[in-house]
Coordinates of C-alpha atoms and ligand atoms in Angstrom, one line a residue:
M1 CA -122.3 -32.9 -101.6
R2 CA -120.3 -30.7 -104.0
V3 CA -116.7 -30.6 -102.9
L4 CA -113.8 -28.3 -104.0
V5 CA -110.3 -29.4 -103.0
I6 CA -107.6 -26.6 -103.0
G7 CA -104.0 -27.7 -103.8
S8 CA -101.9 -29.4 -106.4
G9 CA -99.8 -32.1 -104.7
A10 CA -100.0 -35.8 -104.2
R11 CA -101.7 -35.2 -100.9
E12 CA -104.5 -33.5 -102.7
H13 CA -104.6 -36.3 -105.3
A14 CA -105.0 -38.7 -102.4
L15 CA -107.8 -36.6 -100.9
V16 CA -109.5 -36.5 -104.3
L17 CA -109.3 -40.3 -104.7
A18 CA -110.7 -40.9 -101.2
L19 CA -113.5 -38.3 -101.7
R20 CA -114.4 -40.0 -105.0
R21 CA -115.1 -43.2 -103.1
D22 CA -117.6 -41.4 -101.0
P23 CA -121.1 -41.9 -102.5
A24 CA -122.3 -38.7 -100.8
V25 CA -119.9 -36.7 -103.0
S26 CA -121.9 -35.8 -106.1
A27 CA -119.5 -33.4 -107.7
L28 CA -115.7 -33.1 -107.2
Y29 CA -113.5 -30.2 -108.2
A30 CA -109.8 -29.4 -107.6
A31 CA -108.0 -26.2 -108.0
P32 CA -105.4 -25.7 -109.3
G33 CA -104.9 -29.5 -109.3
N34 CA -102.4 -31.3 -111.5
A35 CA -102.3 -33.7 -114.5
G36 CA -103.1 -36.7 -112.4
I37 CA -105.9 -35.1 -110.3
A38 CA -107.5 -34.1 -113.6
Q39 CA -108.3 -37.8 -114.2
H40 CA -110.5 -38.0 -111.1
A41 CA -111.9 -34.5 -110.6
R42 CA -112.7 -31.5 -112.7
I43 CA -109.9 -29.0 -112.3
R44 CA -110.0 -25.2 -112.3
P45 CA -107.3 -22.6 -112.2
V46 CA -107.1 -20.6 -109.0
D47 CA -104.6 -18.7 -106.9
P48 CA -104.8 -21.0 -103.8
S49 CA -103.4 -18.2 -101.5
S50 CA -106.2 -15.7 -102.4
G51 CA -109.2 -15.9 -100.2
E52 CA -111.1 -13.8 -102.7
A53 CA -110.3 -16.1 -105.6
V54 CA -111.1 -19.3 -103.7
V55 CA -114.4 -17.9 -102.5
A56 CA -115.3 -16.7 -106.1
L57 CA -114.5 -20.2 -107.5
A58 CA -116.4 -22.0 -104.7
T59 CA -119.4 -19.8 -105.2
D60 CA -119.3 -20.3 -109.0
L61 CA -119.2 -24.1 -108.5
A62 CA -121.9 -24.0 -105.8
A63 CA -119.5 -26.0 -103.5
D64 CA -121.0 -27.3 -100.3
L65 CA -117.6 -28.0 -98.8
V66 CA -114.1 -26.5 -99.6
V67 CA -111.1 -28.7 -98.4
I68 CA -107.9 -26.8 -98.2
G69 CA -104.8 -29.0 -98.5
P70 CA -101.6 -26.8 -98.1
E71 CA -100.5 -24.8 -95.2
V72 CA -99.8 -21.5 -96.9
P73 CA -103.5 -20.6 -97.8
L74 CA -104.5 -21.6 -94.2
V75 CA -101.9 -19.4 -92.6
L76 CA -103.0 -16.6 -94.9
G77 CA -106.7 -16.9 -93.8
V78 CA -108.3 -18.5 -96.9
A79 CA -110.4 -20.8 -94.6
D80 CA -111.7 -17.7 -92.8
A81 CA -112.7 -16.1 -96.1
V82 CA -114.5 -19.2 -97.3
R83 CA -116.4 -19.5 -94.0
A84 CA -117.2 -15.8 -94.0
A85 CA -118.9 -16.4 -97.4
G86 CA -121.2 -19.0 -95.8
I87 CA -119.5 -22.1 -97.3
A88 CA -118.3 -25.0 -95.1
C89 CA -114.5 -25.3 -95.0
F90 CA -112.2 -28.0 -93.9
G91 CA -109.2 -26.2 -92.6
P92 CA -108.4 -24.0 -89.6
S93 CA -108.6 -20.2 -89.3
A94 CA -105.5 -18.2 -89.7
D95 CA -105.5 -17.7 -85.9
A96 CA -105.4 -21.5 -85.3
A97 CA -103.1 -22.2 -88.2
R98 CA -100.4 -20.3 -86.2
I99 CA -99.7 -23.7 -84.6
E100 CA -97.7 -24.4 -87.8
G101 CA -97.1 -20.8 -89.1
S102 CA -95.5 -19.5 -85.9
K103 CA -93.0 -21.6 -84.0
A104 CA -93.2 -19.2 -81.1
F105 CA -97.0 -19.5 -80.9
A106 CA -96.7 -23.3 -81.1
K107 CA -94.2 -23.4 -78.3
D108 CA -96.3 -21.2 -76.1
V109 CA -99.4 -23.3 -76.6
M110 CA -97.5 -26.5 -75.9
S111 CA -96.0 -25.0 -72.7
A112 CA -99.4 -23.9 -71.5
A113 CA -100.8 -27.3 -72.4
G114 CA -98.1 -29.2 -70.5
V115 CA -96.9 -31.0 -73.6
R116 CA -93.3 -32.3 -73.9
T117 CA -91.3 -30.7 -76.7
A118 CA -87.8 -29.6 -77.6
H119 CA -86.2 -26.7 -75.8
S120 CA -85.8 -23.9 -78.4
E121 CA -84.4 -20.4 -78.9
I122 CA -85.0 -18.0 -81.8
V123 CA -81.9 -16.1 -83.2
D124 CA -82.6 -13.1 -85.3
N125 CA -79.2 -11.3 -85.0
P126 CA -76.1 -12.9 -86.7
A127 CA -74.0 -11.6 -83.9
D128 CA -75.9 -13.9 -81.5
L129 CA -75.6 -17.1 -83.6
D130 CA -72.3 -18.5 -82.2
A131 CA -73.2 -18.1 -78.6
A132 CA -76.6 -19.6 -79.2
L133 CA -75.1 -22.6 -81.0
D134 CA -72.8 -23.2 -78.0
R135 CA -75.9 -23.6 -75.8
F136 CA -77.1 -26.5 -78.1
G137 CA -75.7 -29.7 -79.7
P138 CA -74.3 -31.9 -80.6
T139 CA -76.6 -32.7 -82.4
W140 CA -77.8 -29.3 -83.7
V141 CA -81.3 -28.8 -85.1
V142 CA -81.4 -25.6 -87.1
K143 CA -84.7 -24.5 -88.6
D144 CA -86.1 -21.7 -90.6
D145 CA -88.6 -20.0 -88.2
G146 CA -91.3 -19.9 -90.9
L147 CA -93.0 -22.1 -93.5
A148 CA -90.2 -23.9 -95.4
A149 CA -91.9 -27.2 -96.5
G150 CA -89.5 -29.2 -94.4
K151 CA -86.5 -28.1 -96.4
G152 CA -85.5 -25.3 -94.0
V153 CA -84.4 -27.9 -91.4
V154 CA -80.8 -29.1 -90.9
V155 CA -80.1 -31.8 -88.3
T156 CA -76.4 -32.3 -87.9
A157 CA -73.6 -33.3 -85.6
D158 CA -71.3 -31.0 -87.5
R159 CA -71.2 -27.6 -85.8
S160 CA -69.9 -25.7 -88.9
A161 CA -72.7 -27.2 -91.1
A162 CA -75.2 -26.0 -88.4
R163 CA -73.6 -22.6 -88.4
D164 CA -73.5 -22.3 -92.2
H165 CA -77.2 -23.1 -92.4
G166 CA -78.1 -20.6 -89.6
A167 CA -76.0 -17.9 -91.2
E168 CA -77.5 -18.4 -94.6
L169 CA -81.1 -18.2 -93.2
L170 CA -80.2 -15.0 -91.4
E171 CA -78.6 -13.5 -94.5
N172 CA -81.8 -14.1 -96.3
G173 CA -83.8 -12.3 -93.6
H174 CA -85.2 -15.5 -91.9
P175 CA -85.0 -15.8 -88.1
V176 CA -83.4 -19.1 -87.0
L177 CA -85.0 -21.5 -84.6
L178 CA -82.5 -23.7 -82.7
E179 CA -83.9 -26.7 -81.0
S180 CA -82.6 -29.4 -78.7
F181 CA -82.4 -32.7 -80.5
L182 CA -85.1 -35.2 -79.8
D183 CA -84.0 -38.8 -80.1
G184 CA -86.1 -41.8 -81.2
P185 CA -88.2 -42.9 -84.1
E186 CA -90.7 -40.3 -85.5
V187 CA -94.5 -40.7 -85.7
S188 CA -96.9 -38.5 -87.6
L189 CA -100.3 -38.7 -86.0
F190 CA -103.1 -36.9 -87.9
C191 CA -106.2 -36.0 -85.9
L192 CA -109.5 -34.6 -87.2
V193 CA -110.1 -31.8 -84.7
D194 CA -113.3 -29.8 -84.2
G195 CA -112.8 -27.6 -81.1
E196 CA -112.1 -30.1 -78.3
T197 CA -113.3 -33.2 -80.3
V198 CA -110.2 -35.1 -81.4
V199 CA -110.5 -38.1 -83.8
P200 CA -107.1 -39.8 -84.6
L201 CA -106.4 -41.4 -87.9
L202 CA -103.8 -44.2 -88.3
P203 CA -100.3 -43.3 -87.2
A204 CA -97.7 -43.1 -90.0
Q205 CA -94.0 -42.6 -90.3
D206 CA -92.4 -40.2 -92.8
H207 CA -88.8 -40.5 -94.2
K208 CA -87.5 -37.0 -94.4
R209 CA -83.9 -37.4 -95.5
V210 CA -83.3 -37.7 -99.2
G211 CA -81.2 -40.9 -99.1
D212 CA -81.5 -44.5 -98.0
G213 CA -80.5 -45.1 -94.4
D214 CA -81.6 -41.5 -93.5
T215 CA -78.7 -39.9 -95.2
G216 CA -78.4 -36.5 -97.0
P217 CA -80.4 -33.4 -96.6
N218 CA -84.0 -33.1 -95.3
T219 CA -86.8 -32.9 -97.8
G220 CA -90.5 -32.4 -97.7
G221 CA -90.7 -36.2 -97.2
M222 CA -89.5 -39.1 -99.5
G223 CA -92.0 -41.8 -98.4
A224 CA -94.2 -43.0 -95.6
Y225 CA -96.0 -46.1 -94.4
T226 CA -98.9 -47.0 -92.1
P227 CA -99.7 -48.5 -89.7
L228 CA -96.7 -48.7 -87.4
P229 CA -96.2 -52.3 -86.1
W230 CA -93.6 -51.1 -83.6
L231 CA -95.8 -48.4 -82.0
P232 CA -97.7 -49.8 -79.0
E233 CA -101.4 -49.1 -79.0
E234 CA -101.1 -47.4 -75.6
T235 CA -98.5 -45.0 -76.9
A236 CA -100.8 -43.9 -79.7
T237 CA -103.6 -43.4 -77.2
A238 CA -101.2 -41.4 -74.9
I239 CA -100.4 -39.1 -77.8
V240 CA -104.1 -38.4 -78.3
E241 CA -104.9 -38.0 -74.6
D242 CA -101.7 -36.3 -73.4
V243 CA -100.6 -34.2 -76.4
V244 CA -103.4 -33.5 -79.0
K245 CA -106.4 -33.1 -76.7
P246 CA -104.6 -30.7 -74.3
V247 CA -103.3 -28.6 -77.3
A248 CA -106.8 -28.6 -78.8
A249 CA -108.3 -27.5 -75.5
E250 CA -105.6 -24.8 -75.1
L251 CA -106.5 -23.4 -78.5
V252 CA -110.1 -23.3 -77.5
R253 CA -109.2 -21.5 -74.2
R254 CA -107.2 -18.9 -76.2
G255 CA -110.2 -18.2 -78.5
S256 CA -108.5 -19.8 -81.5
P257 CA -110.4 -23.2 -81.7
F258 CA -108.9 -25.5 -84.3
S259 CA -111.1 -27.0 -87.0
G260 CA -109.5 -29.3 -89.5
L261 CA -106.5 -31.6 -89.5
L262 CA -104.1 -31.2 -86.6
Y263 CA -100.8 -33.1 -87.4
A264 CA -98.7 -34.0 -84.4
G265 CA -95.1 -34.9 -85.4
L266 CA -93.4 -36.7 -82.5
A267 CA -90.2 -38.4 -81.5
I268 CA -90.8 -41.5 -79.4
G269 CA -87.8 -41.4 -77.1
S270 CA -86.9 -43.3 -74.0
A271 CA -88.8 -40.8 -71.8
G272 CA -91.9 -41.1 -74.0
P273 CA -93.3 -39.1 -76.9
A274 CA -92.1 -35.5 -77.4
V275 CA -93.5 -33.1 -80.0
V276 CA -91.1 -32.2 -82.9
E277 CA -93.7 -30.0 -84.6
F278 CA -97.4 -29.4 -85.1
N279 CA -98.8 -28.8 -88.6
C280 CA -102.2 -27.4 -89.5
R281 CA -103.0 -29.7 -92.4
F282 CA -102.7 -33.2 -93.7
G283 CA -99.0 -34.3 -94.1
D284 CA -97.4 -35.2 -97.4
P285 CA -96.5 -38.1 -98.1
E286 CA -98.2 -39.7 -95.1
T287 CA -101.7 -38.8 -96.3
Q288 CA -101.1 -40.9 -99.4
A289 CA -100.5 -44.0 -97.3
V290 CA -103.1 -43.3 -94.6
L291 CA -106.0 -42.6 -96.9
A292 CA -105.3 -45.7 -99.0
L293 CA -106.5 -47.7 -96.0
L294 CA -109.5 -45.6 -95.1
E295 CA -112.8 -47.5 -95.4
S296 CA -115.1 -44.8 -94.0
P297 CA -116.5 -42.1 -96.4
L298 CA -114.0 -39.3 -96.3
G299 CA -116.5 -36.6 -97.3
E300 CA -118.6 -37.3 -94.3
L301 CA -115.6 -37.0 -91.9
L302 CA -114.3 -33.8 -93.4
N303 CA -117.8 -32.2 -93.6
A304 CA -118.6 -33.1 -90.0
T305 CA -115.3 -31.5 -88.9
A306 CA -116.0 -28.4 -91.0
T307 CA -119.6 -28.1 -89.6
G308 CA -118.8 -28.7 -86.0
T309 CA -120.5 -32.1 -85.8
L310 CA -117.4 -34.4 -85.6
A311 CA -118.5 -35.8 -82.2
K312 CA -121.7 -37.2 -83.9
V313 CA -120.0 -39.3 -86.6
D314 CA -118.8 -42.8 -86.2
A315 CA -115.0 -43.3 -85.7
P316 CA -113.1 -44.0 -88.9
R317 CA -113.0 -47.6 -90.1
W318 CA -109.8 -48.9 -91.7
H319 CA -109.0 -51.7 -94.1
D320 CA -106.7 -54.4 -92.7
G321 CA -103.1 -54.5 -94.0
A322 CA -100.6 -51.8 -94.7
A323 CA -99.8 -49.0 -97.2
V324 CA -96.5 -47.6 -98.3
A325 CA -96.0 -44.4 -100.3
V326 CA -92.7 -43.9 -102.2
V327 CA -91.9 -40.5 -103.6
V328 CA -90.3 -40.3 -107.0
A329 CA -88.3 -37.0 -107.1
A330 CA -86.8 -35.0 -109.9
E331 CA -83.1 -34.8 -110.5
N332 CA -81.4 -32.5 -108.0
Y333 CA -84.3 -32.4 -105.5
P334 CA -84.3 -31.1 -102.7
D335 CA -82.1 -28.4 -104.3
R336 CA -83.5 -26.7 -107.4
P337 CA -85.0 -29.6 -109.3
R338 CA -84.8 -30.1 -113.0
I339 CA -88.2 -29.9 -114.6
G340 CA -89.7 -30.5 -118.0
D341 CA -88.6 -34.1 -118.4
V342 CA -91.0 -36.6 -120.0
I343 CA -92.5 -39.2 -117.6
T344 CA -93.5 -42.5 -119.0
G345 CA -95.0 -45.6 -117.3
A346 CA -97.1 -43.5 -114.8
G347 CA -100.3 -44.8 -116.3
D348 CA -103.4 -42.8 -117.0
G349 CA -104.4 -42.0 -113.5
A350 CA -106.3 -45.3 -113.1
T351 CA -105.6 -47.2 -109.9
D352 CA -105.7 -50.9 -109.2
E353 CA -106.2 -52.9 -106.0
S354 CA -102.5 -53.0 -105.1
A355 CA -100.9 -49.8 -106.3
A356 CA -101.7 -46.2 -107.3
V357 CA -99.6 -43.5 -108.9
L358 CA -100.4 -40.1 -107.4
H359 CA -99.2 -37.0 -109.1
A360 CA -97.5 -34.0 -107.4
G361 CA -95.1 -32.1 -109.7
T362 CA -96.5 -33.0 -113.0
A363 CA -97.9 -31.1 -116.0
Q364 CA -99.4 -32.0 -119.4
R365 CA -97.4 -30.6 -122.2
E366 CA -99.2 -29.1 -125.3
D367 CA -98.3 -32.3 -127.2
G368 CA -100.0 -34.4 -124.5
A369 CA -96.8 -35.7 -122.9
L370 CA -96.7 -35.9 -119.2
V371 CA -93.7 -33.9 -117.9
S372 CA -92.1 -33.2 -114.5
A373 CA -93.0 -29.8 -113.0
G374 CA -91.7 -29.9 -109.5
G375 CA -89.3 -31.5 -107.0
R376 CA -91.5 -34.3 -105.7
V377 CA -93.0 -35.6 -108.9
L378 CA -95.1 -38.7 -108.0
S379 CA -96.1 -40.7 -105.0
V380 CA -96.5 -44.4 -105.6
V381 CA -98.8 -46.0 -103.1
G382 CA -98.7 -49.8 -102.6
V383 CA -101.1 -51.6 -100.3
G384 CA -100.8 -55.2 -99.1
A385 CA -101.7 -57.7 -96.4
D386 CA -98.7 -56.5 -94.5
L387 CA -95.9 -53.9 -94.8
A388 CA -93.6 -56.3 -96.7
E389 CA -96.3 -56.9 -99.3
A390 CA -97.2 -53.3 -99.5
R391 CA -93.6 -52.5 -100.2
V392 CA -93.4 -55.0 -103.0
H393 CA -96.5 -53.6 -104.6
A394 CA -95.2 -50.0 -104.3
Y395 CA -91.7 -50.7 -105.6
D396 CA -92.9 -52.9 -108.5
R397 CA -95.0 -50.0 -109.6
V398 CA -92.1 -47.5 -109.2
A399 CA -89.9 -49.7 -111.4
A400 CA -92.3 -49.2 -114.3
I401 CA -91.9 -45.4 -114.2
K402 CA -89.3 -43.7 -116.3
L403 CA -88.2 -40.2 -115.6
P404 CA -84.7 -39.1 -116.6
G405 CA -82.5 -38.2 -113.6
S406 CA -85.2 -39.1 -111.0
H407 CA -84.4 -40.7 -107.7
Y408 CA -86.3 -42.4 -104.9
R409 CA -85.5 -44.1 -101.6
T410 CA -85.5 -47.9 -101.7
D411 CA -86.0 -48.3 -97.9
I412 CA -89.4 -46.9 -97.2
G413 CA -90.8 -48.9 -94.3
L414 CA -87.9 -51.4 -94.5
A415 CA -86.6 -50.9 -90.9
A416 CA -90.2 -51.7 -89.6
V417 CA -90.4 -54.8 -91.8
E418 CA -87.0 -55.9 -90.4
N419 CA -87.9 -55.1 -86.8
R420 CA -85.1 -52.5 -86.6
I421 CA -87.2 -49.9 -84.9
Ligands
LIG501 N1 -94.5 -35.1 -94.0 C1 -94.0 -33.8 -93.6 C2 -95.0 -32.7 -93.8 O1 -96.1 -32.9 -94.4 O2 -94.7 -31.6 -93.4

């Protein structure tokens, strides 16, 4: 099977590494990829948001399967274009990707499916902002009602900070989504979905705030771990049965069947799980941890999802133990990051048994030096017999990396190790 992965982050690096372990994958390409992915797959330039360009590349490479990593191409209909060209594609149609691309659509689907989620209101007129804020909070949850890579979210007990964020979004022409605050630890549950067939992967937890102890602004995700020792098996089962399956069925009922990875982000409160958001693709950085423990061939699972035969493949098998992904971010991230700094100690893309350095915002300079090229620069993934050991492996590897001005959280997975969740 010839596979083309679309995207250029550490999530796509993790997908490429897992696909490379699948003996059925005979040729592996990534576009546009990055300096780390280039060690494991042949990379090609492409505009990932252009269906025409992705189809032309997939055709040129005689790809049997195209795997689309990021949400923007999916929301723009790139998967539809690939399928229309007769090539199998892992990733939902633009119609189904509205579960992430349109908060209003997602809320409507959840309501029809009887799924618990936050109460919400959309504000598109600055004159309505104050009255709407009075109907929420504290705590206020103020979101950009569009795709914002996690950075458009402010969760705060400070009304003026909530107001400032809402006003800034409106000034920039973005409608604001206000949501009631959902208490409790968060879970990211990724499910392969092919119509009404739902196959869960290992539950993971992301750490969205930039600083240790969940302080500072929200980011795209500063680290993740899996599995979750504090999450009862029956709760994970309930999420699949009572949340993901009803949503998948509702999408089928609406004539927008989902095919790809449906990511349920939930808060586990005292009244049970409630949905914070759905995403239409693998999450970043959770994927880096989850795929590190996957024993089954990834290509087979993705291809079965893409070709409507997911119900016929065996459930995924997992290695024992745990995995922890730690994001190394550039100076000033999540604000405008400084780029172009030389990175040393990241290795040459080789991985060992206990740790791997996955690339996100990296580039190879003309003189061969590896330099930072984005906010989240690297994801370092440690695996171990348990979470504590996986953390040691991840942080030992992080310590060997030098990037001026960079920062990372030191507490990824720590609350779970110390039974504080
Ligand atoms: N981990 C957050 C996201 O992928 O959106």
